[in-house]
Amino acid sequence: MIRTALFAAFSLCLLLPSAAAFAQPEIVKDSIYFTLDDGIMTPEEMEEEAQYVYGLCNRNPFQNQYFDCGCIAGDFLIQREKLGPMVLQDDIFTAVTSGPNARCANAPMIANLSYNNCLDFVKIAGISPEETPAFCKCAANKAAVDFAKTPKLDTTFSTSVASNALIYCNDPQKRSRFMNRGSAARLN
């Protein structure tokens, strides 16, 4: 009886297709992918590429926290239309996330992440509970503002910005000056 049950289970396994047979490898849709059919990139293909870039950004936990993926896709499309199909996708992506014209920082999310990290930091840094809200608000806003000035898709850079904000806001005079600036210089 056990032998029959095992044989039936084994036979069933052979008849069922594996999940791997259904899994399709994700196609990398680089610049060449969008010109393969006819050697040119139509406006529709440029839009499709920008949507693809949006999806890549949105699935990346670092990118979608530090950058507005919709903004990146829009800037990417503008650059693709301006530069044409011969410029590599990666070069355009780097320009819109780290170049001098990069402007898609997700400042509210950066401030939120920085504030939460600051709350963890104060536990080990010896900041008094009374000072914690002002200190962390300053550090969060300073990190978001500084990152937004020169956004760069680089974890070392984002860590450096956050660390510098903590150091800056640890000085009560600097903290006060920064927090008393207009809302253009900080987030609320």
mmCIF file of C-alpha atoms in Angstrom:
data_model
loop_
_atom_site.group_PDB
_atom_site.id
_atom_site.type_symbol
_atom_site.label_atom_id
_atom_site.label_comp_id
_atom_site.label_asym_id
_atom_site.label_seq_id
_atom_site.Cartn_x
_atom_site.Cartn_y
_atom_site.Cartn_z
ATOM 1 C CA MET A 1 0.000 0.000 0.000
ATOM 2 C CA ILE A 2 2.783 2.431 0.926
ATOM 3 C CA ARG A 3 4.646 1.389 -2.190
ATOM 4 C CA THR A 4 1.608 2.210 -4.346
ATOM 5 C CA ALA A 5 1.155 5.608 -2.685
ATOM 6 C CA LEU A 6 4.822 6.487 -3.204
ATOM 7 C CA PHE A 7 4.666 5.378 -6.835
ATOM 8 C CA ALA A 8 1.541 7.488 -7.404
ATOM 9 C CA ALA A 9 3.149 10.543 -5.778
ATOM 10 C CA PHE A 10 6.323 10.056 -7.823
ATOM 11 C CA SER A 11 4.321 9.665 -11.046
ATOM 12 C CA LEU A 12 2.346 12.789 -10.271
ATOM 13 C CA CYS A 13 5.569 14.742 -9.798
ATOM 14 C CA LEU A 14 6.755 13.627 -13.218
ATOM 15 C CA LEU A 15 3.509 14.705 -14.850
ATOM 16 C CA LEU A 16 3.400 18.152 -13.270
ATOM 17 C CA PRO A 17 5.560 20.686 -15.041
ATOM 18 C CA SER A 18 8.053 22.394 -12.842
ATOM 19 C CA ALA A 19 7.627 26.030 -11.894
ATOM 20 C CA ALA A 20 10.951 26.737 -13.554
ATOM 21 C CA ALA A 21 9.484 25.682 -16.891
ATOM 22 C CA PHE A 22 6.954 28.492 -16.587
ATOM 23 C CA ALA A 23 9.395 31.077 -15.275
ATOM 24 C CA GLN A 24 10.621 33.409 -17.955
ATOM 25 C CA PRO A 25 13.922 35.121 -17.408
ATOM 26 C CA GLU A 26 13.512 38.863 -17.249
ATOM 27 C CA ILE A 27 14.663 40.443 -20.465
ATOM 28 C CA VAL A 28 17.112 43.270 -19.974
ATOM 29 C CA LYS A 29 15.670 46.140 -21.944
ATOM 30 C CA ASP A 30 18.678 48.308 -22.593
ATOM 31 C CA SER A 31 18.967 50.893 -25.366
ATOM 32 C CA ILE A 32 19.641 48.212 -27.971
ATOM 33 C CA TYR A 33 16.452 46.324 -27.073
ATOM 34 C CA PHE A 34 14.322 49.281 -28.144
ATOM 35 C CA THR A 35 15.983 49.554 -31.574
ATOM 36 C CA LEU A 36 16.255 45.859 -32.490
ATOM 37 C CA ASP A 37 13.133 45.697 -34.649
ATOM 38 C CA ASP A 38 14.088 48.361 -37.189
ATOM 39 C CA GLY A 39 17.253 50.082 -36.012
ATOM 40 C CA ILE A 40 15.486 53.242 -34.891
ATOM 41 C CA MET A 41 13.797 54.313 -31.693
ATOM 42 C CA THR A 42 10.315 55.727 -32.191
ATOM 43 C CA PRO A 43 8.725 58.148 -29.715
ATOM 44 C CA GLU A 44 6.576 55.248 -28.495
ATOM 45 C CA GLU A 45 9.682 53.126 -27.891
ATOM 46 C CA MET A 46 11.280 56.031 -26.029
ATOM 47 C CA GLU A 47 8.201 56.214 -23.795
ATOM 48 C CA GLU A 48 8.296 52.449 -23.288
ATOM 49 C CA GLU A 49 11.967 52.690 -22.298
ATOM 50 C CA ALA A 50 11.147 55.463 -19.796
ATOM 51 C CA GLN A 51 8.417 53.239 -18.316
ATOM 52 C CA TYR A 52 10.961 50.426 -18.076
ATOM 53 C CA VAL A 53 13.375 52.760 -16.243
ATOM 54 C CA TYR A 54 10.511 53.707 -13.888
ATOM 55 C CA GLY A 55 9.952 50.014 -13.118
ATOM 56 C CA LEU A 56 13.652 49.425 -12.448
ATOM 57 C CA CYS A 57 13.740 52.389 -10.077
ATOM 58 C CA ASN A 58 10.530 51.417 -8.334
ATOM 59 C CA ARG A 59 11.741 47.846 -7.684
ATOM 60 C CA ASN A 60 15.052 49.024 -6.232
ATOM 61 C CA PRO A 61 14.694 49.685 -2.475
ATOM 62 C CA PHE A 62 17.467 52.289 -2.384
ATOM 63 C CA GLN A 63 16.398 54.171 -5.490
ATOM 64 C CA ASN A 64 12.715 54.350 -4.653
ATOM 65 C CA GLN A 65 13.475 55.776 -1.207
ATOM 66 C CA TYR A 66 16.011 58.389 -2.219
ATOM 67 C CA PHE A 67 14.536 59.308 -5.605
ATOM 68 C CA ASP A 68 11.127 60.055 -7.078
ATOM 69 C CA CYS A 69 10.909 57.327 -9.722
ATOM 70 C CA GLY A 70 8.268 59.199 -11.729
ATOM 71 C CA CYS A 71 10.562 62.210 -11.880
ATOM 72 C CA ILE A 72 13.484 60.018 -12.965
ATOM 73 C CA ALA A 73 11.392 58.436 -15.732
ATOM 74 C CA GLY A 74 10.251 61.872 -16.919
ATOM 75 C CA ASP A 75 13.772 63.301 -16.926
ATOM 76 C CA PHE A 76 15.015 60.140 -18.614
ATOM 77 C CA LEU A 77 12.450 60.542 -21.411
ATOM 78 C CA ILE A 78 13.376 64.205 -21.910
ATOM 79 C CA GLN A 79 17.054 63.281 -22.183
ATOM 80 C CA ARG A 80 16.342 60.322 -24.496
ATOM 81 C CA GLU A 81 14.309 62.555 -26.830
ATOM 82 C CA LYS A 82 17.050 65.190 -26.779
ATOM 83 C CA LEU A 83 20.040 62.848 -27.159
ATOM 84 C CA GLY A 84 18.538 60.169 -29.381
ATOM 85 C CA PRO A 85 18.919 56.393 -29.379
ATOM 86 C CA MET A 86 22.700 56.216 -29.687
ATOM 87 C CA VAL A 87 23.345 57.252 -26.082
ATOM 88 C CA LEU A 88 23.383 54.283 -23.719
ATOM 89 C CA GLN A 89 20.495 53.903 -21.303
ATOM 90 C CA ASP A 90 22.915 53.651 -18.388
ATOM 91 C CA ASP A 91 24.591 56.936 -19.339
ATOM 92 C CA ILE A 92 21.259 58.764 -19.375
ATOM 93 C CA PHE A 93 20.201 57.127 -16.101
ATOM 94 C CA THR A 94 23.461 58.162 -14.447
ATOM 95 C CA ALA A 95 23.023 61.727 -15.700
ATOM 96 C CA VAL A 96 19.506 62.040 -14.267
ATOM 97 C CA THR A 97 20.421 60.473 -10.914
ATOM 98 C CA SER A 98 23.929 61.799 -10.302
ATOM 99 C CA GLY A 99 24.768 64.497 -12.790
ATOM 100 C CA PRO A 100 24.780 68.264 -12.355
ATOM 101 C CA ASN A 101 21.177 68.431 -13.598
ATOM 102 C CA ALA A 102 19.894 65.695 -11.263
ATOM 103 C CA ARG A 103 16.792 66.998 -9.530
ATOM 104 C CA CYS A 104 14.685 63.992 -8.574
ATOM 105 C CA ALA A 105 15.565 63.531 -4.907
ATOM 106 C CA ASN A 106 12.678 62.263 -2.782
ATOM 107 C CA ALA A 107 13.237 64.817 -0.011
ATOM 108 C CA PRO A 108 10.193 63.897 2.141
ATOM 109 C CA MET A 109 11.185 60.225 2.190
ATOM 110 C CA ILE A 110 14.828 61.099 2.904
ATOM 111 C CA ALA A 111 13.730 63.292 5.813
ATOM 112 C CA ASN A 112 11.541 60.493 7.172
ATOM 113 C CA LEU A 113 14.322 57.899 6.890
ATOM 114 C CA SER A 114 16.831 60.293 8.445
ATOM 115 C CA TYR A 115 14.481 61.130 11.317
ATOM 116 C CA ASN A 116 13.954 57.452 12.127
ATOM 117 C CA ASN A 117 17.688 56.744 11.908
ATOM 118 C CA CYS A 118 18.319 59.713 14.186
ATOM 119 C CA LEU A 119 15.951 58.308 16.806
ATOM 120 C CA ASP A 120 18.108 55.172 16.856
ATOM 121 C CA PHE A 121 21.294 57.253 16.920
ATOM 122 C CA VAL A 122 20.296 59.340 19.963
ATOM 123 C CA LYS A 123 19.906 56.188 22.041
ATOM 124 C CA ILE A 124 23.642 55.545 21.805
ATOM 125 C CA ALA A 125 24.893 59.127 21.414
ATOM 126 C CA GLY A 126 23.802 60.428 24.782
ATOM 127 C CA ILE A 127 21.447 63.114 23.453
ATOM 128 C CA SER A 128 18.950 64.055 26.132
ATOM 129 C CA PRO A 129 15.299 63.110 25.621
ATOM 130 C CA GLU A 130 14.403 66.813 25.779
ATOM 131 C CA GLU A 131 16.775 67.637 22.908
ATOM 132 C CA THR A 132 15.897 64.615 20.775
ATOM 133 C CA PRO A 133 12.910 66.025 18.822
ATOM 134 C CA ALA A 134 14.701 69.255 17.822
ATOM 135 C CA PHE A 135 17.957 67.441 17.110
ATOM 136 C CA CYS A 136 16.335 64.771 14.945
ATOM 137 C CA LYS A 137 14.107 67.242 13.113
ATOM 138 C CA CYS A 138 17.177 69.313 12.277
ATOM 139 C CA ALA A 139 19.210 66.271 11.186
ATOM 140 C CA ALA A 140 16.358 64.917 9.056
ATOM 141 C CA ASN A 141 15.727 68.222 7.315
ATOM 142 C CA LYS A 142 19.429 68.960 6.854
ATOM 143 C CA ALA A 143 20.045 65.532 5.300
ATOM 144 C CA ALA A 144 17.078 65.902 2.938
ATOM 145 C CA VAL A 145 18.020 69.435 1.877
ATOM 146 C CA ASP A 146 21.691 68.569 1.364
ATOM 147 C CA PHE A 147 20.920 65.403 -0.599
ATOM 148 C CA ALA A 148 18.413 67.269 -2.785
ATOM 149 C CA LYS A 149 21.030 69.931 -3.621
ATOM 150 C CA THR A 150 23.296 67.378 -5.279
ATOM 151 C CA PRO A 151 21.532 64.020 -5.465
ATOM 152 C CA LYS A 152 23.738 61.085 -6.243
ATOM 153 C CA LEU A 153 22.773 57.438 -6.551
ATOM 154 C CA ASP A 154 25.446 56.185 -4.182
ATOM 155 C CA THR A 155 25.051 54.643 -0.721
ATOM 156 C CA THR A 156 28.381 56.043 0.476
ATOM 157 C CA PHE A 157 27.254 59.526 -0.524
ATOM 158 C CA SER A 158 23.845 59.221 1.172
ATOM 159 C CA THR A 159 25.479 57.883 4.353
ATOM 160 C CA SER A 160 27.950 60.761 4.321
ATOM 161 C CA VAL A 161 25.135 63.309 3.919
ATOM 162 C CA ALA A 162 23.221 61.784 6.851
ATOM 163 C CA SER A 163 26.335 61.661 9.056
ATOM 164 C CA ASN A 164 27.233 65.259 8.261
ATOM 165 C CA ALA A 165 23.687 66.316 9.149
ATOM 166 C CA LEU A 166 23.970 64.614 12.556
ATOM 167 C CA ILE A 167 27.297 66.326 13.224
ATOM 168 C CA TYR A 168 25.983 69.707 12.074
ATOM 169 C CA CYS A 169 22.809 69.519 14.155
ATOM 170 C CA ASN A 170 24.681 68.408 17.266
ATOM 171 C CA ASP A 171 25.798 72.041 17.592
ATOM 172 C CA PRO A 172 22.806 73.833 19.194
ATOM 173 C CA GLN A 173 23.676 77.173 17.548
ATOM 174 C CA LYS A 174 23.896 75.679 14.054
ATOM 175 C CA ARG A 175 20.719 73.716 14.718
ATOM 176 C CA SER A 176 18.881 76.868 15.727
ATOM 177 C CA ARG A 177 20.136 78.830 12.694
ATOM 178 C CA PHE A 178 19.198 76.039 10.311
ATOM 179 C CA MET A 179 15.738 75.504 11.762
ATOM 180 C CA ASN A 180 15.000 79.251 11.762
ATOM 181 C CA ARG A 181 15.674 79.585 8.030
ATOM 182 C CA GLY A 182 12.783 79.823 5.630
ATOM 183 C CA SER A 183 10.990 76.688 4.467
ATOM 184 C CA ALA A 184 12.916 76.830 1.164
ATOM 185 C CA ALA A 185 16.042 75.877 3.116
ATOM 186 C CA ARG A 186 14.418 73.063 5.060
ATOM 187 C CA LEU A 187 11.444 70.756 5.064
ATOM 188 C CA ASN A 188 8.632 71.208 7.530
#
